mmCIF file of C-alpha atoms and ligand atoms in Angstrom:
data_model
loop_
_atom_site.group_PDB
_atom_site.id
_atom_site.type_symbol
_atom_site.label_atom_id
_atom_site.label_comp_id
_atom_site.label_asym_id
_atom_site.label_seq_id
_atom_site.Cartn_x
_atom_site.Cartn_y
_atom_site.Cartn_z
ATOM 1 C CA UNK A 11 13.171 4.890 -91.773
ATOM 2 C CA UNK A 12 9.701 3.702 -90.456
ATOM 3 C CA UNK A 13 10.105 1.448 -86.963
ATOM 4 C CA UNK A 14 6.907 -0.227 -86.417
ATOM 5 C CA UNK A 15 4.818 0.841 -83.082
ATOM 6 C CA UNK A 16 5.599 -3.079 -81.916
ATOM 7 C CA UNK A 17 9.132 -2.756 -82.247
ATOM 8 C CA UNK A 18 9.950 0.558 -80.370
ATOM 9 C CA UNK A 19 7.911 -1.193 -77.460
ATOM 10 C CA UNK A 20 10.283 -4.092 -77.495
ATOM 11 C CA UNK A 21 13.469 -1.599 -78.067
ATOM 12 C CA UNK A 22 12.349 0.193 -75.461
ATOM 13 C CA UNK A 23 11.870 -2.616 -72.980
ATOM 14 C CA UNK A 24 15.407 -3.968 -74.169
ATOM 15 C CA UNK A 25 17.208 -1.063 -73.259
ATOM 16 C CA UNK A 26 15.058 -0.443 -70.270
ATOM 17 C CA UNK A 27 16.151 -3.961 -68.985
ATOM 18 C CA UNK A 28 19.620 -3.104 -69.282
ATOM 19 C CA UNK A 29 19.378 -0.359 -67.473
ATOM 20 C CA UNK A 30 17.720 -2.139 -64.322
ATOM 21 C CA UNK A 31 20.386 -4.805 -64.798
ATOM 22 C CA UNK A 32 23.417 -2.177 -65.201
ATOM 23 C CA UNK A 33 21.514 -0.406 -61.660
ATOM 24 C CA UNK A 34 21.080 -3.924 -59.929
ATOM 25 C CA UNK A 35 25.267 -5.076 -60.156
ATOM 26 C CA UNK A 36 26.207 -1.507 -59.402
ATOM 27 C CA UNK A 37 24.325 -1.235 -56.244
ATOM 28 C CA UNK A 38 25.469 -4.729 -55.544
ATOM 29 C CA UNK A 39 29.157 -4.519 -56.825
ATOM 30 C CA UNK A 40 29.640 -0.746 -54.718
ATOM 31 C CA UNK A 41 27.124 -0.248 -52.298
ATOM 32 C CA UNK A 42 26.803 -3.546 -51.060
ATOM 33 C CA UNK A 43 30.257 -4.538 -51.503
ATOM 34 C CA UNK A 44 29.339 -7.760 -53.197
ATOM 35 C CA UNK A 45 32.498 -9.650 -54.867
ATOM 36 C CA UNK A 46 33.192 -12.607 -56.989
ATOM 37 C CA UNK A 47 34.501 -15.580 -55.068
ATOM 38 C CA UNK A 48 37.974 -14.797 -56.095
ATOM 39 C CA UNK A 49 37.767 -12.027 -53.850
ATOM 40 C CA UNK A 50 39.246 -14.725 -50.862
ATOM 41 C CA UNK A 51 41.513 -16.902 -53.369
ATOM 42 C CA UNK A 52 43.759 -19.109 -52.029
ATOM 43 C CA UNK A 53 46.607 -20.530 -53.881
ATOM 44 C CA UNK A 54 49.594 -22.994 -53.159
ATOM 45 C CA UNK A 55 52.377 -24.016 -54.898
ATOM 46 C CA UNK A 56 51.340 -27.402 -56.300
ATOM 47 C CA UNK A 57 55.106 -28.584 -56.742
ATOM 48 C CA UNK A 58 54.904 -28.277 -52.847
ATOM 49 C CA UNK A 59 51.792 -29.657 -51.550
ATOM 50 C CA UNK A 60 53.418 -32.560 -49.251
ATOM 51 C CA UNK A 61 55.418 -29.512 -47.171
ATOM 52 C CA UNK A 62 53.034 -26.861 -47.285
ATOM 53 C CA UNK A 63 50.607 -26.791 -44.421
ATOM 54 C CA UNK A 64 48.200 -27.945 -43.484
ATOM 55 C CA UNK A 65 48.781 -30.323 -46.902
ATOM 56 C CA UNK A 66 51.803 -32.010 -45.304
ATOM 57 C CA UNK A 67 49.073 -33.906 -42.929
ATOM 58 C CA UNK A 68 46.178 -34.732 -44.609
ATOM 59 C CA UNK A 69 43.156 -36.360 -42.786
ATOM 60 C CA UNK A 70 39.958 -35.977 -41.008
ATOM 61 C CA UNK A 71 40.247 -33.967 -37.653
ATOM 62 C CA UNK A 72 38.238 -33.078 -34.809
ATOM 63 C CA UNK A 73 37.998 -29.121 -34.437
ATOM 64 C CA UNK A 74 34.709 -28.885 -32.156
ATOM 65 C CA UNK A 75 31.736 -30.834 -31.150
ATOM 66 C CA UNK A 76 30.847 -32.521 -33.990
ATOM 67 C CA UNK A 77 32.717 -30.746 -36.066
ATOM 68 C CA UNK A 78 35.824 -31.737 -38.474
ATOM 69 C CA UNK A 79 38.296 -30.766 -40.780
ATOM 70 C CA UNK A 80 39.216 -32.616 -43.619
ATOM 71 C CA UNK A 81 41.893 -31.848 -44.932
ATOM 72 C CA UNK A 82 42.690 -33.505 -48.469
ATOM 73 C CA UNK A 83 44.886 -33.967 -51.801
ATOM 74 C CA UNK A 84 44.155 -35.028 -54.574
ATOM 75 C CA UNK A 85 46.242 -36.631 -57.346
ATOM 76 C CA UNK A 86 46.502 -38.909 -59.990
ATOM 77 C CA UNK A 87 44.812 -41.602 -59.338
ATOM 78 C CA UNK A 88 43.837 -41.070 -55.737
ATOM 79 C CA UNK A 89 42.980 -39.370 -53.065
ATOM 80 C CA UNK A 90 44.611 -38.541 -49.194
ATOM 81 C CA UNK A 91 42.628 -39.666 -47.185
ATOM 82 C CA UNK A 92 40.731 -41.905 -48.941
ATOM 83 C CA UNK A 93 38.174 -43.400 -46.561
ATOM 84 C CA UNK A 94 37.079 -41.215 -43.117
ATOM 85 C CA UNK A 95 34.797 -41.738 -40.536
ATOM 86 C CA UNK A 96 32.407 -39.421 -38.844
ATOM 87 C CA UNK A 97 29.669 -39.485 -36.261
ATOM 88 C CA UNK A 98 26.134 -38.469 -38.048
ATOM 89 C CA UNK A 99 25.229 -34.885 -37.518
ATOM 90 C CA UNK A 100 28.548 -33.969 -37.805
ATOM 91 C CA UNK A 101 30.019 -30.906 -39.877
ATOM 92 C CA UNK A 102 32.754 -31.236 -42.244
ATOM 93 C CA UNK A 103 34.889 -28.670 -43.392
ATOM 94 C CA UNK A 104 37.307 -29.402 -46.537
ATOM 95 C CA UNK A 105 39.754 -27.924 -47.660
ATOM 96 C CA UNK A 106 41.262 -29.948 -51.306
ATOM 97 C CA UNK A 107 44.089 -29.162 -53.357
ATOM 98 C CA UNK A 108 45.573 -31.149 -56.603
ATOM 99 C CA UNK A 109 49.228 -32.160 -56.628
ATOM 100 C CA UNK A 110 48.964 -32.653 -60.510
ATOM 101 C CA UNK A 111 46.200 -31.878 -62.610
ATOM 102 C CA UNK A 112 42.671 -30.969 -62.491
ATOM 103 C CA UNK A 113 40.398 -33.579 -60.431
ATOM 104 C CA UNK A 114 36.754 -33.714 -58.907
ATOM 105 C CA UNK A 115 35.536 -34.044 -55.730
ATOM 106 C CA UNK A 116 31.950 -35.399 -55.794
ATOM 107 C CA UNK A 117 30.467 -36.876 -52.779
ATOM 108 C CA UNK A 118 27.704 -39.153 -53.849
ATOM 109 C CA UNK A 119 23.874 -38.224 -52.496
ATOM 110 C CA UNK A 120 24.794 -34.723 -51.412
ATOM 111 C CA UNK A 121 25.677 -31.173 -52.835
ATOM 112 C CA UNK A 122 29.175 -31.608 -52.533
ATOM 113 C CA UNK A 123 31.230 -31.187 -55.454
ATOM 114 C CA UNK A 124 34.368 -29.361 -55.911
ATOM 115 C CA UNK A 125 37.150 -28.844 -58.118
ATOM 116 C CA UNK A 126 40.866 -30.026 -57.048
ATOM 117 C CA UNK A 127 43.140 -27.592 -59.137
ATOM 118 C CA UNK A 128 46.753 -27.812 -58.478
ATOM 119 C CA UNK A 129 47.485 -24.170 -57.360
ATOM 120 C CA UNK A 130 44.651 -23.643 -55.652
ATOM 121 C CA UNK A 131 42.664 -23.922 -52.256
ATOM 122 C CA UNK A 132 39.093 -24.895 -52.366
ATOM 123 C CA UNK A 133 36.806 -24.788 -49.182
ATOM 124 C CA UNK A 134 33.727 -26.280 -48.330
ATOM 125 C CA UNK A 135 31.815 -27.336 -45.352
ATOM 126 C CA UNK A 136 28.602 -30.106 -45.442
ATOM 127 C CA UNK A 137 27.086 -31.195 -42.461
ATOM 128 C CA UNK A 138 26.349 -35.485 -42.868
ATOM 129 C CA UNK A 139 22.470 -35.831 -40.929
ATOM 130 C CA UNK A 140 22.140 -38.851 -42.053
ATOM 131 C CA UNK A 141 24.573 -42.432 -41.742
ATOM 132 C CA UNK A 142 25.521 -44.135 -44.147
ATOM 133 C CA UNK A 143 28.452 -44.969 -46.438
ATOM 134 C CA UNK A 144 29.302 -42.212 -48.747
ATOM 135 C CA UNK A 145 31.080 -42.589 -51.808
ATOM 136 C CA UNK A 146 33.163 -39.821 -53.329
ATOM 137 C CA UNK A 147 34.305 -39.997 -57.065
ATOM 138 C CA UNK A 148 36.577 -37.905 -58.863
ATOM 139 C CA UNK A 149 34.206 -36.032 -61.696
ATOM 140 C CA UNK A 150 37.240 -34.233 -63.930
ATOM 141 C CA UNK A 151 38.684 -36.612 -66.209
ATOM 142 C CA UNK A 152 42.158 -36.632 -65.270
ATOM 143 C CA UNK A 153 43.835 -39.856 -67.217
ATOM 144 C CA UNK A 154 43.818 -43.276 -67.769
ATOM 145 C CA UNK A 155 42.926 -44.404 -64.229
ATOM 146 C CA UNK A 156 40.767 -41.345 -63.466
ATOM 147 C CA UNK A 157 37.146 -43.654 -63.323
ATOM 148 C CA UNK A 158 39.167 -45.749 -60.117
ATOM 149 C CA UNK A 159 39.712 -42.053 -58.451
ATOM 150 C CA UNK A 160 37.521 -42.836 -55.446
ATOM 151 C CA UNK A 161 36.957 -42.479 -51.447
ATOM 152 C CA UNK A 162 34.356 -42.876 -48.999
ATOM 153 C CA UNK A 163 32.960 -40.936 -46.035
ATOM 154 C CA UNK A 164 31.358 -43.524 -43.583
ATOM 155 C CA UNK A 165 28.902 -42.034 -41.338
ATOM 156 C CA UNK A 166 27.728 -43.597 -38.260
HETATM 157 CU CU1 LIG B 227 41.020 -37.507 -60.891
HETATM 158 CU CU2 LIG B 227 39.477 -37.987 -62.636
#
């Protein structure tokens, strides 16, 4: 069988490439000890949400200088809280859960968008620099309701 000159190069750079790849995530995965975010999962039971800390108090609270935790459910068709207010320069951390099915967390005009899946804990912090009112939207169709899924964050 005759491979043409062309196509050995190309073969050759193919399997090349997988070889640098196969090097890169090794040295990554063991030496550096690099893991996939489920490496710090968090789960819940979603039956129990409203008893389960810190779910059985949700809101916005102060945990340093300018710095808050948010502390949130989601379910269908809302969300707890649903409208907070912060001082401008001021760190958020959330923490969201789902007490039914899947919903979004999207805050409008920023990076922030998460996933509310009953059963699981997601984190995220966002620091607010600049004031305004912020609206958040739920971006996982969820049911008949889901486009009135909404909050706000103002900032001030
Ligand atoms: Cu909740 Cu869409």
């Amino acid at each position: 069988m005759h491979i043409h000159r062309l196509e050995k190069i190309w073969l050759g750079f193919g399997v090349a490439m997988l070889a640098v790849f196969l090097v890169v995530i090794g040295i990554s995965g063991f030496a550096m000890g690099m893991n996939p975010p489920s490496g710090h999962a968090h789960t819940i039971d979603p039956q129990q949400v409203d008893v389960t800390p810190p779910f059985d108090k949700p809101g916005i609270r102060q945990v340093g200088d300018k710095e808050y935790e948010a502390v949130i459910t989601s379910f269908a068709f809302g969300f707890d809280p649903n409208e907070m207010e912060i001082p401008a320069g001021s760190t958020v951390h959330f923490i969201i859960t789902s007490k039914d099915v899947v919903h979004g967390y999207q805050i409008v005009g920023t990076n922030v968008n998460m996933m509310a899946v009953p059963g699981e804990v997601n984190h995220l912090s966002y620091t607010f620099d600049k004031p305004g009112e912020y609206l958040i939207l739920c971006n996982e169709y969820c049911g008949i309701a889901h486009e009135m899924m909404k909050a706000k964050i103002v900032v001030s």
